[in-house]
Coordinates of C-alpha atoms and ligand atoms in Angstrom, one line a residue:
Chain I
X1 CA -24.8 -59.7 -67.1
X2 CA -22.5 -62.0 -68.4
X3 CA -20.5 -58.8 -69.5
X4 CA -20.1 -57.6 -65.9
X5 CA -19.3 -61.1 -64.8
X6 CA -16.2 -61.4 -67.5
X7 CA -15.2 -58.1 -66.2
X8 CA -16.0 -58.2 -62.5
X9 CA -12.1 -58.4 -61.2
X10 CA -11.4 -55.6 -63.1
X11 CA -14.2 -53.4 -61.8
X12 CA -13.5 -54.5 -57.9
X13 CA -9.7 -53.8 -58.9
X14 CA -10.8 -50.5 -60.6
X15 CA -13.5 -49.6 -57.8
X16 CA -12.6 -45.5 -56.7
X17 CA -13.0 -46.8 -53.2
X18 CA -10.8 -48.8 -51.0
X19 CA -12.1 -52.6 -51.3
X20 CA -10.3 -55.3 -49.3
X21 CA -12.1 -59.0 -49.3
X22 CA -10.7 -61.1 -46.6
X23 CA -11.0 -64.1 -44.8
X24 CA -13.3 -64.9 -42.0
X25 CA -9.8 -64.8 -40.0
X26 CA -8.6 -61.7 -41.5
X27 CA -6.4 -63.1 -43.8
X28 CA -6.7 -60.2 -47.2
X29 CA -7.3 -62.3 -50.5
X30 CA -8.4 -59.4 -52.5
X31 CA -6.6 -55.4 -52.0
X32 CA -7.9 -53.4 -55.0
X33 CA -6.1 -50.3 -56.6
X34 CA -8.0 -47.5 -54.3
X35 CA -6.6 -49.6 -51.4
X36 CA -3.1 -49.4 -52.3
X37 CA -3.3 -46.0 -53.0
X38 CA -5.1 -44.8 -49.7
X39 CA -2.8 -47.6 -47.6
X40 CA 0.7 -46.8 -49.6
X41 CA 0.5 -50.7 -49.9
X42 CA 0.8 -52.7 -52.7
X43 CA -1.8 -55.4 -53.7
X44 CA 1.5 -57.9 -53.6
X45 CA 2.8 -57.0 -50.7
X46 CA -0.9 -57.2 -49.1
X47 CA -2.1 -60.2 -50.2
X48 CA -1.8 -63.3 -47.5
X49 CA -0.9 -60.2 -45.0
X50 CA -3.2 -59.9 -41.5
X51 CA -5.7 -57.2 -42.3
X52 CA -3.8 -56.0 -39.1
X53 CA -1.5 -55.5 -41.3
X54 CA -3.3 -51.9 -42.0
X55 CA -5.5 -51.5 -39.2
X56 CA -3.1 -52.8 -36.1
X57 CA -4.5 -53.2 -32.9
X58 CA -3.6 -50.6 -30.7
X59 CA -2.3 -50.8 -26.5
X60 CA -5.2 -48.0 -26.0
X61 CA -8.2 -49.6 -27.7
X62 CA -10.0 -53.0 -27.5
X63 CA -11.3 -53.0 -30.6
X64 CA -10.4 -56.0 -32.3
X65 CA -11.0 -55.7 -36.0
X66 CA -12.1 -59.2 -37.0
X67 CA -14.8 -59.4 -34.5
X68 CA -16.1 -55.9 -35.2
X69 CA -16.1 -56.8 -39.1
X70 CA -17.9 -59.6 -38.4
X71 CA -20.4 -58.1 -36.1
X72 CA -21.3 -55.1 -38.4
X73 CA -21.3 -57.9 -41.0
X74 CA -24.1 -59.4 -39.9
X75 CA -25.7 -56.6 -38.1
X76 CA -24.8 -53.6 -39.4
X77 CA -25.8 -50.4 -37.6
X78 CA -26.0 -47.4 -39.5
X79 CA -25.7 -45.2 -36.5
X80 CA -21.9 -47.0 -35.2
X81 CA -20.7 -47.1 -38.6
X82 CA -21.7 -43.5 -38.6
X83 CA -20.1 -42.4 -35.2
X84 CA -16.9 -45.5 -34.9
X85 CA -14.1 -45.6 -37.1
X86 CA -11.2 -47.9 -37.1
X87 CA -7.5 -46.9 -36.4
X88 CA -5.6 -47.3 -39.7
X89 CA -1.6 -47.1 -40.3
X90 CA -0.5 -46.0 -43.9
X91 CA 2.7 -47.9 -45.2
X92 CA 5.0 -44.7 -44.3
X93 CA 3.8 -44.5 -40.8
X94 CA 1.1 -42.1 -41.0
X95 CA -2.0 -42.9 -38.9
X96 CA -4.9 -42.9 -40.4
X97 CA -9.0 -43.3 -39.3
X98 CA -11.2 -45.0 -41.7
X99 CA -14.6 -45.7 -41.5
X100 CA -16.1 -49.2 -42.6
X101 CA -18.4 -51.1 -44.4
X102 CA -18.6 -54.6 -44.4
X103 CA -20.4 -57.5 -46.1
X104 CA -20.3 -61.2 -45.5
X105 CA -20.2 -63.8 -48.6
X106 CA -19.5 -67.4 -48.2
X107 CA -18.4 -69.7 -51.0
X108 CA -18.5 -73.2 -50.0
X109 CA -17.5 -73.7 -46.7
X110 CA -15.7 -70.8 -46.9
X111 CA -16.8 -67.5 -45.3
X112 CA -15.5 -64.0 -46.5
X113 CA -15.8 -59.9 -45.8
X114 CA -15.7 -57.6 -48.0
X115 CA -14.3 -54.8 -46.7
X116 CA -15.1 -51.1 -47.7
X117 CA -12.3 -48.7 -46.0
X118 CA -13.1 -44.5 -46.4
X119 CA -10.3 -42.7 -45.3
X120 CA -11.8 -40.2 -42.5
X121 CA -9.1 -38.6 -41.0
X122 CA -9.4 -35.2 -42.3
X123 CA -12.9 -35.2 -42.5
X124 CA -12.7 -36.5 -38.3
X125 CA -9.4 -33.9 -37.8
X126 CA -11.9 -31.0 -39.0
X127 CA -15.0 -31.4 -37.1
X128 CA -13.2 -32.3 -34.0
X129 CA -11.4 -29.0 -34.1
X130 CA -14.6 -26.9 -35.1
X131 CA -16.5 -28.9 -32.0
X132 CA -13.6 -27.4 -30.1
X133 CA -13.8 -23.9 -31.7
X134 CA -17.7 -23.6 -30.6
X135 CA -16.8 -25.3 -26.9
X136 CA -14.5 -22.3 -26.4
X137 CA -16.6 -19.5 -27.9
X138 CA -19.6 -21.1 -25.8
X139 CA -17.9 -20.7 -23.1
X140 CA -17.1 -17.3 -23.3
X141 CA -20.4 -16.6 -24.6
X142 CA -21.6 -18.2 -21.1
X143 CA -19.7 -16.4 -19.1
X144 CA -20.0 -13.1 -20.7
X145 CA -20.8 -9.8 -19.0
X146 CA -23.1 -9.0 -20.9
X147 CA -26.4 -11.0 -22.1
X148 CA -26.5 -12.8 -25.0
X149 CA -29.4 -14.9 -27.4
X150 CA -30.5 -15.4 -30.7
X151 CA -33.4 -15.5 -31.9
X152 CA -34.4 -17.0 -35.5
X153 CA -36.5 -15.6 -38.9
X154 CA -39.6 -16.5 -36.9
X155 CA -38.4 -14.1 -33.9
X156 CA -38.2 -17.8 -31.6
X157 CA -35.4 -17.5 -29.3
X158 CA -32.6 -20.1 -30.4
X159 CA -29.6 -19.2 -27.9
X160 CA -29.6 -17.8 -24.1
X161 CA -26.7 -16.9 -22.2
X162 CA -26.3 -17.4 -18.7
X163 CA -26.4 -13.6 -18.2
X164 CA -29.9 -13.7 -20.1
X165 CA -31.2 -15.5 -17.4
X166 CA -29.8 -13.1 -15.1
X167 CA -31.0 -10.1 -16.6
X168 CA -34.5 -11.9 -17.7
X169 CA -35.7 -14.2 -15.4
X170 CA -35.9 -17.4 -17.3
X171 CA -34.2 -20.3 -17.6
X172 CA -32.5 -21.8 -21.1
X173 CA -35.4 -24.2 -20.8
X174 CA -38.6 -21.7 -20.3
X175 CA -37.2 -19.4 -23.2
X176 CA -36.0 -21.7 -26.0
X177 CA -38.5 -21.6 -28.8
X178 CA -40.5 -18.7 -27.4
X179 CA -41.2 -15.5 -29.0
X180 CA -38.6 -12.4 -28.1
X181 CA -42.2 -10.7 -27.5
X182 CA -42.6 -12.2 -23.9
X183 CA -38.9 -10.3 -23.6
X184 CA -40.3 -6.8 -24.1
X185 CA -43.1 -5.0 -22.6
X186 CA -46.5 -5.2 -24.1
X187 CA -46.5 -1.6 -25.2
X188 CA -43.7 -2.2 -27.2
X189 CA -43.9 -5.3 -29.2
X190 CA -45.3 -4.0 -32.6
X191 CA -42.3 -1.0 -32.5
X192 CA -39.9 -3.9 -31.7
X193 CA -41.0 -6.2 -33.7
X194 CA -40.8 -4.1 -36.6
X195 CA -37.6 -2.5 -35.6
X196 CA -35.7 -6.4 -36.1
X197 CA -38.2 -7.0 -39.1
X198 CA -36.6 -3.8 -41.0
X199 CA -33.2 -4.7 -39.5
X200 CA -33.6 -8.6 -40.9
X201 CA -33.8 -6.7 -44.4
X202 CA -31.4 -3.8 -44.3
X203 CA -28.2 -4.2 -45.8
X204 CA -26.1 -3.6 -42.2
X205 CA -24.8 -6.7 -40.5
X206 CA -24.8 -5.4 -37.3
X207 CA -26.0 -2.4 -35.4
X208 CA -23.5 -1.1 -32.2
X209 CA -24.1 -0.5 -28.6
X210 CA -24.8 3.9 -28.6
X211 CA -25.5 3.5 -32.3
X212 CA -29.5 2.3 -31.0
X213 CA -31.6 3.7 -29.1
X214 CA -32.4 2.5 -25.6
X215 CA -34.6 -0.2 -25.1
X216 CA -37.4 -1.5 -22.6
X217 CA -37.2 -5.1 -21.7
X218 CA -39.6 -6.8 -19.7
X219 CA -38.0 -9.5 -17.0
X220 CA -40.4 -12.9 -16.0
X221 CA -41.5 -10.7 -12.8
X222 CA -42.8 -8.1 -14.8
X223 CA -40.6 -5.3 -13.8
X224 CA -39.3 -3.4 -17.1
X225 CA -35.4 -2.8 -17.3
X226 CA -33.6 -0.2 -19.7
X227 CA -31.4 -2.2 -21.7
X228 CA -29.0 -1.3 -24.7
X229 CA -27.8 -4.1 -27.3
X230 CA -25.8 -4.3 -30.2
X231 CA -27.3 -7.1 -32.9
X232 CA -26.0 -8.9 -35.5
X233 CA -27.2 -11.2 -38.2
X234 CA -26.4 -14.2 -40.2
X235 CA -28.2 -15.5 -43.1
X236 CA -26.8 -18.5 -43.9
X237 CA -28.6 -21.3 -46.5
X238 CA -31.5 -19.1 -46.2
X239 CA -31.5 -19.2 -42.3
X240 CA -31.8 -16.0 -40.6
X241 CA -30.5 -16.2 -37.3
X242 CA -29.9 -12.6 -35.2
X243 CA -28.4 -12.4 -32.3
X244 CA -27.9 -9.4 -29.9
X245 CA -25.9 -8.5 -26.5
X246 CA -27.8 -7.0 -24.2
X247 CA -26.7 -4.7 -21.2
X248 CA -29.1 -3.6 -18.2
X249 CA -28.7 0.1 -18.0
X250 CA -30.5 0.7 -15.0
X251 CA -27.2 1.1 -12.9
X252 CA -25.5 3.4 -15.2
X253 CA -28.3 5.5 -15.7
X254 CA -28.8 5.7 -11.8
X255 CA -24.5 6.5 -11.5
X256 CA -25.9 9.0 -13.9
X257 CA -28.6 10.5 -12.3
X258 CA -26.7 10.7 -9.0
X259 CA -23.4 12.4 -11.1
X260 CA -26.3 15.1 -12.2
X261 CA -28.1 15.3 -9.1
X262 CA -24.5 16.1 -7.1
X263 CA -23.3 18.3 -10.3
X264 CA -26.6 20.3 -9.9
X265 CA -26.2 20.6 -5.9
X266 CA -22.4 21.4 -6.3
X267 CA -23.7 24.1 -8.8
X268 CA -26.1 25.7 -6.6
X269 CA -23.6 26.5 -4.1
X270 CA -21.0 27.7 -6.5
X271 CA -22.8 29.5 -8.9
X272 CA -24.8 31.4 -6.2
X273 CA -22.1 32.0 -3.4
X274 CA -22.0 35.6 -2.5
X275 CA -18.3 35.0 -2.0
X276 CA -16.0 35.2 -4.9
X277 CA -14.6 31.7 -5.8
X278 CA -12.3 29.9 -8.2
X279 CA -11.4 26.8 -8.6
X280 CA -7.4 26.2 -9.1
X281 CA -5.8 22.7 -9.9
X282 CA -3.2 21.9 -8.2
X283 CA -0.4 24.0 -10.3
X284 CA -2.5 27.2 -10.0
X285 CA -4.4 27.0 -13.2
X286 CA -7.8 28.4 -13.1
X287 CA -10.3 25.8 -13.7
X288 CA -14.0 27.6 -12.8
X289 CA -14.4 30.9 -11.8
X290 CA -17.7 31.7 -10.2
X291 CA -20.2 34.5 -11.0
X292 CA -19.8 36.1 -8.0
X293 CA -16.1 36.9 -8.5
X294 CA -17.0 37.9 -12.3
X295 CA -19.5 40.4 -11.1
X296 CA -16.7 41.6 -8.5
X297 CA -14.1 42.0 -10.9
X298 CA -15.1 42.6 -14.4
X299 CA -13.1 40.5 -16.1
X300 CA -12.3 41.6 -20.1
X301 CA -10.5 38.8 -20.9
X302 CA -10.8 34.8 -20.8
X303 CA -9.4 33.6 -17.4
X304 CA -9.5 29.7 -17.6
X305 CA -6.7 27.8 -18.2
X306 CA -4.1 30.7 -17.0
X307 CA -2.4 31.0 -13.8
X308 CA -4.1 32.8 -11.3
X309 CA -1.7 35.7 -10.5
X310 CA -1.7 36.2 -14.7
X311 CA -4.8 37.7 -14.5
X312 CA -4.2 41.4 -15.7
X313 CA -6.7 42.5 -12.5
X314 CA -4.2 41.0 -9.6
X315 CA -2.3 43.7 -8.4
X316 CA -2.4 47.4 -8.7
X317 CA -2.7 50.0 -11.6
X318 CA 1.0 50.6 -11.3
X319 CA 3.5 48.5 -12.8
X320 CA 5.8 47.2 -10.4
X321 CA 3.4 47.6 -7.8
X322 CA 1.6 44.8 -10.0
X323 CA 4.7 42.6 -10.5
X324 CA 5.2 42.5 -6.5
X325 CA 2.0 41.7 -5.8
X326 CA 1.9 38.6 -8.7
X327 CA 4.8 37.2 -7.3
X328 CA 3.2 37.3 -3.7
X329 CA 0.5 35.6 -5.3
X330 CA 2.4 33.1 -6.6
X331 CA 4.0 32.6 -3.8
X332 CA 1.1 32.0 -1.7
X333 CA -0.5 29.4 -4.2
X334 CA 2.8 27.6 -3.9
X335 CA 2.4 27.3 -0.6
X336 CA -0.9 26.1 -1.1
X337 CA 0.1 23.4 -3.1
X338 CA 2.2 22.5 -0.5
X339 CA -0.9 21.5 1.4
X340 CA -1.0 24.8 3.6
X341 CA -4.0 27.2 4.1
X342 CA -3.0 30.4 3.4
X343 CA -5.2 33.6 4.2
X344 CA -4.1 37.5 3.3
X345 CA -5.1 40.6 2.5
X346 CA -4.7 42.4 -0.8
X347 CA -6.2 44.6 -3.4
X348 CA -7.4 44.1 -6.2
X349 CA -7.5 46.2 -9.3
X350 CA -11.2 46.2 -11.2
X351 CA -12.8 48.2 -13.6
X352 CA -14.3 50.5 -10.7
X353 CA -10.8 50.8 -9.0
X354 CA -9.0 49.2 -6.1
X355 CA -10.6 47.0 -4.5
X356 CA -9.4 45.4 -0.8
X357 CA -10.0 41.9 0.0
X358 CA -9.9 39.2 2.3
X359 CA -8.1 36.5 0.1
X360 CA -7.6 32.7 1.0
X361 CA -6.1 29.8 -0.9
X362 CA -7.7 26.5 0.8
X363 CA -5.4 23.1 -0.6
X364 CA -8.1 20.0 -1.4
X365 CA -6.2 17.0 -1.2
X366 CA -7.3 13.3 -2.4
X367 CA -7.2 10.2 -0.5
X368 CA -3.4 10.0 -0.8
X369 CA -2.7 13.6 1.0
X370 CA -2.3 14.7 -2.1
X371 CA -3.0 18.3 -3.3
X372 CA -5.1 17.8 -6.4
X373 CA -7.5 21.4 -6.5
X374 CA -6.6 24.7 -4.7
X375 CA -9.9 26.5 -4.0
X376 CA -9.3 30.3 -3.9
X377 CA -11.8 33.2 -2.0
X378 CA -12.5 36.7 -2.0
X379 CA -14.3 38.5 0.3
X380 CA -14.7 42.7 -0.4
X381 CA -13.4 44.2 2.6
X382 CA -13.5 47.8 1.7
X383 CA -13.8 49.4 -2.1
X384 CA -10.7 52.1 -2.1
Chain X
X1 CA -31.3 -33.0 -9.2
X2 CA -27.9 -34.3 -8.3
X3 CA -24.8 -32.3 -8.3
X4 CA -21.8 -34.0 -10.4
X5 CA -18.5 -33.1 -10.1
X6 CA -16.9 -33.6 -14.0
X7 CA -12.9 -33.6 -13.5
X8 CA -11.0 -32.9 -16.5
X9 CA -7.5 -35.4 -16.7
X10 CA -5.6 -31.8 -16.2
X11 CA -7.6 -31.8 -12.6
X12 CA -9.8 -28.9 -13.3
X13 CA -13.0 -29.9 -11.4
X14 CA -16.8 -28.2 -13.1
X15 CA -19.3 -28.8 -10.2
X16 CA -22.9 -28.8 -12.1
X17 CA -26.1 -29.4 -11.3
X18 CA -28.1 -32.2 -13.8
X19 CA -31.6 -32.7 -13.9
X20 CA -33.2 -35.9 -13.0
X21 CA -33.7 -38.2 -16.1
X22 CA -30.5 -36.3 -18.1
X23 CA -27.7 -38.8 -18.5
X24 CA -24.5 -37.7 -17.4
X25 CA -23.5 -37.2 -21.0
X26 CA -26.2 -34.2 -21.6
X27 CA -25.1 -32.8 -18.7
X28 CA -21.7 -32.6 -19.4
X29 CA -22.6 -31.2 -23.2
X30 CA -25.4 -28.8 -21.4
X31 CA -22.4 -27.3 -19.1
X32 CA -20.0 -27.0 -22.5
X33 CA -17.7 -29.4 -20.1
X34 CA -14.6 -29.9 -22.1
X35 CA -13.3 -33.8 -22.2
X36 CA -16.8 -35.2 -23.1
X37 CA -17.7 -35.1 -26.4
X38 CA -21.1 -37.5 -27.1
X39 CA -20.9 -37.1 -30.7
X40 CA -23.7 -39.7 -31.3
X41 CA -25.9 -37.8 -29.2
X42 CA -26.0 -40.8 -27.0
X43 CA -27.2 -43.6 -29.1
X44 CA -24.1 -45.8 -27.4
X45 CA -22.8 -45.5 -30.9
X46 CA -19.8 -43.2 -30.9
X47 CA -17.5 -44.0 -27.8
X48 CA -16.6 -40.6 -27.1
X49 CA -18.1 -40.0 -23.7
X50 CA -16.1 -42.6 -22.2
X51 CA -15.4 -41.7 -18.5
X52 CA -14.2 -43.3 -15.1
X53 CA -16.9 -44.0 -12.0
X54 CA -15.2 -44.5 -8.7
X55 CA -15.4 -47.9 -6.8
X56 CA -17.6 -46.2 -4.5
X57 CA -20.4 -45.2 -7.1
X58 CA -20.3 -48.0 -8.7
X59 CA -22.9 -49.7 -7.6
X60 CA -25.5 -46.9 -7.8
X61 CA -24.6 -46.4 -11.4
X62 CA -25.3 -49.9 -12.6
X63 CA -23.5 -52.6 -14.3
X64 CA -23.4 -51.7 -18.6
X65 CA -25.0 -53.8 -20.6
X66 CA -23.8 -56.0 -23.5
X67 CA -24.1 -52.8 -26.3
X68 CA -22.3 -50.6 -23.9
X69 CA -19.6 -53.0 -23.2
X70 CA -19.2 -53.6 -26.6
X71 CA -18.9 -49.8 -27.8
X72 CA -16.4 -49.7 -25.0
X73 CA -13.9 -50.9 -27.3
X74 CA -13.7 -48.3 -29.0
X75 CA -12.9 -45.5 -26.2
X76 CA -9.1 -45.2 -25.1
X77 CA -7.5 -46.4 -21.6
X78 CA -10.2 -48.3 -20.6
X79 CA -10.4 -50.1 -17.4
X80 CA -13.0 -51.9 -14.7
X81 CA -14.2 -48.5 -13.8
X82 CA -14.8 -47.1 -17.5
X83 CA -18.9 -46.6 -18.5
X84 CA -20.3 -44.8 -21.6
X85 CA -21.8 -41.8 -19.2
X86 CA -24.7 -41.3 -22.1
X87 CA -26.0 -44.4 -20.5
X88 CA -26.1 -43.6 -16.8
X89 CA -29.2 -41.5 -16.1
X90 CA -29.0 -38.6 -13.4
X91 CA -30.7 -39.4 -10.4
X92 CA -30.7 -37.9 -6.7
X93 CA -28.9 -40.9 -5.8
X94 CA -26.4 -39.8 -7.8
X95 CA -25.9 -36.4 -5.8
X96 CA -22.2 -35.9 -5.0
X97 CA -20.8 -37.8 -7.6
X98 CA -17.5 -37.3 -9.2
X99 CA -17.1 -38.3 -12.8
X100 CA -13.1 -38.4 -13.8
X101 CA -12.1 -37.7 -17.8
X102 CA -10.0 -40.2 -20.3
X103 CA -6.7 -37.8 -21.3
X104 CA -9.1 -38.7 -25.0
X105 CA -11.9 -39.3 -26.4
X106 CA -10.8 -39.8 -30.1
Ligands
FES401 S1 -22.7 -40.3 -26.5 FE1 -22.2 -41.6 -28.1 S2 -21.8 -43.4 -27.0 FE2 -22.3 -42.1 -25.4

């Protein structure tokens, strides 16, 4: 002991944290090496110096730093010193936060503090900015189009979107810490559950949208819901958290449905019409040509994606006879795109010989007026 | 339930509703509300949900006591309206209340 007593100004002086003892006034008596180097100040310059000096009031804050170094000095709370720390200026300018420890030793009549300063600022800078990081991505995860929650290695959920309670039914409150099962129908569980047990394990992060299968989900009311997710996992200091977005399907699949359903009526008609119909867009090109005007003209080569009159069955067997009659064509589909009807009579040449027809080019326009398909019809008049 | 009106110094205004028996504090953490921070978790040990109560509400949020007064010292800007909202618990009496932001909490 009486070694550490012989060499205790040395150790305080030597201490690798900041130690400042000062009066019960604030007046510093004692600035140690780690001091001066966290403060820029020197122990000289220091010494006598208002512990103000380094930790000046400020026009914003109350605090005043000899009354909070005595309070925590006689009842320090673990949880303030945790949470508060004191506004600090370096000798350059530079303001710092430390955070405090105090203790309270009288000698005589004399009262002191010593004064432990950590210098917090980056430590403070950097959680501040990552609390800000995760208020932004919460708030886009809240209010995200799509639901979103996590659930943990035990399969309780440990994060629900706003749009989760949309899609599911419960509140953030009802669902936290409850197993995904009560999100999927009964039925399905085991499947499920094994599905995010092999997934936990595999060596892909995170599965896509279209790259999984459709799933059931089951909302609070009971009513099931075709959803589609994309998950991903973290496993960090042996935590397994996976989340997933989740997307109710039923609309799409309806949009679907009704897309078939209209495709299949629009198909009926067309592909059954005793009439001879083709679909032009609006330049001419052929787009669909139906059965019936396949079986009327025997077509021995591809027709789509050429102009109409470039079929090698407009027109007659002769040659200029078949130029003429192209360049009427052409005409007429011009005119067609122009918005007009037009209606003629003409012959064909097919496979069996001329052919007369009853031949109309009816313009489809959109919302705009504009031409976007030219439907064209032939009915056989009289075979030549 | 009462419905607070949080208003951010910039004057963006996040209408919420808060349980009963939630301070003000959790509600504004709950609703990710930007401006109040309640790093202690609202041990009235951290200073950092320091807000502004209107004269008008004043009275049916309380006075602060001697801890909370004392923690004050810490927040920035503060005036005769300034409370620690971690210690002002939601009640319906509270419905319609608007709760204006510091410009900071650290
Ligand atoms: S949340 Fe820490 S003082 Fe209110």
């Amino acid at each position: 002991m009486s070694f550490i007593e012989s060499h205790a100004v040395q150790l305080l002086t030597d201490l690798p944290e900041a130690l400042i003892i000062t009066t019960a006034s604030g007046e510093i008596v004692f600035f140690n090496d780690s001091a001066a180097t966290q403060s820029g100040f020197n122990s000289d310059e220091m010494l006598g110096q208002h512990i103000s000096r380094m930790l000046p009031e400020s026009h914003r804050r109350k605090v005043n730093v000899v009354t909070w170094l005595e309070r925590w000095a006689d009842n320090p709370d673990p949880e303030q010193l945790r949470y508060l720390s004191l506004a600090g200026v370096r000798k350059n300018g530079d303001e710092r936060r430390y955070q405090v420890r105090v203790s309270k030793f009288e000698d005589k009549a004399d009262v002191y503090f010593a004064v432990v300063l950590r210098d917090v600022t980056e430590t403070q800078e950097l959680t501040v900015q990552l609390r800000h990081a995760q208020l932004i991505s919460n708030r886009i995860i809240a209010i995200g189009e799509d639901a979103v929650l996590s659930i943990d290695a035990d399969f309780k959920v440990c994060l629900w979107n706003k749009k989760a309670e949309l899609l599911f039914g419960y509140t953030e409150n009802e669902i936290l810490g409850k197993s995904i099962d009560i999100l999927i129908p009964e039925a399905f569980r085991d499947t499920h559950r094994q599905n995010i047990q092999s997934f936990s394990t595999d060596k892909i992060p995170s599965k896509y949208m279209g790259e999984r299968a459709e799933i059931l989900g089951l909302h609070k009311s009971g009513r099931m819901i075709p959803l589609e997710a994309s998950i991903t996992k973290t496993h960090i200091d042996n935590k397994l958290i996976m989340s997933a977005q989740v997307r109710d399907i039923s609309e799409r699949k309806q949009s679907l449905k009704s897309l078939e359903d209209s495709e299949a009526r629009f198909r009926a008609i067309f592909d059954h019409a005793v009439e001879a119909i083709s679909l032009l867009d609006a330049s001419g090109l052929v787009i669909e040509i139906n059965p019936a005007a396949t079986d009327m003209l025997p077509l021995d080569e591809y027709v789509k994606d050429k102009h109409l009159w470039e079929l090698t069955w407009w027109g007659s067997n002769d040659s200029s006879e078949k130029l003429e009659a192209e360049e009427a064509l052409q005409n007429n589909v011009m005119e067609a795109t122009q918005g007009n009807l037009v209606r003629t009579r003409t012959e064909l040449s097919t496979s069996r010989g001329l052919v007369q027809i009853d031949f109309s080019l009816i313009p489809v326009s959109d919302t705009n007026g504009e031409v976007i398909y030219i439907i064209a019809e032939a009915r056989k008049l009289i075979e030549l | 339930m009462a419905r607070i009106t949080y208003v951010e110094t910039n004057g963006t205004e996040h209408e919420v509703d808060v349980a009963n028996g939630q301070s003000l504090m959790a509600g504004a953490v709950a609703h990710m509300i930007p401006g109040i921070e309640g790093d202690c978790g609202g041990l009235c040990a951290c200073a950092t949900c320091h807000v502004y109560i209107p004269d008008a509400w004043q009275t049916v949020c309380g006075e602060p006591e001697e801890l909370e007064q004392n923690i004050l010292d810490f927040a920035f800007d503060v005036d005769s309206n300034s409370r620690l909202c971690c210690r002002i618990e939601v009640t319906d009496e509270l419905d319609g209340i608007r709760v204006l932001m510091p410009e900071r909490q650290y």
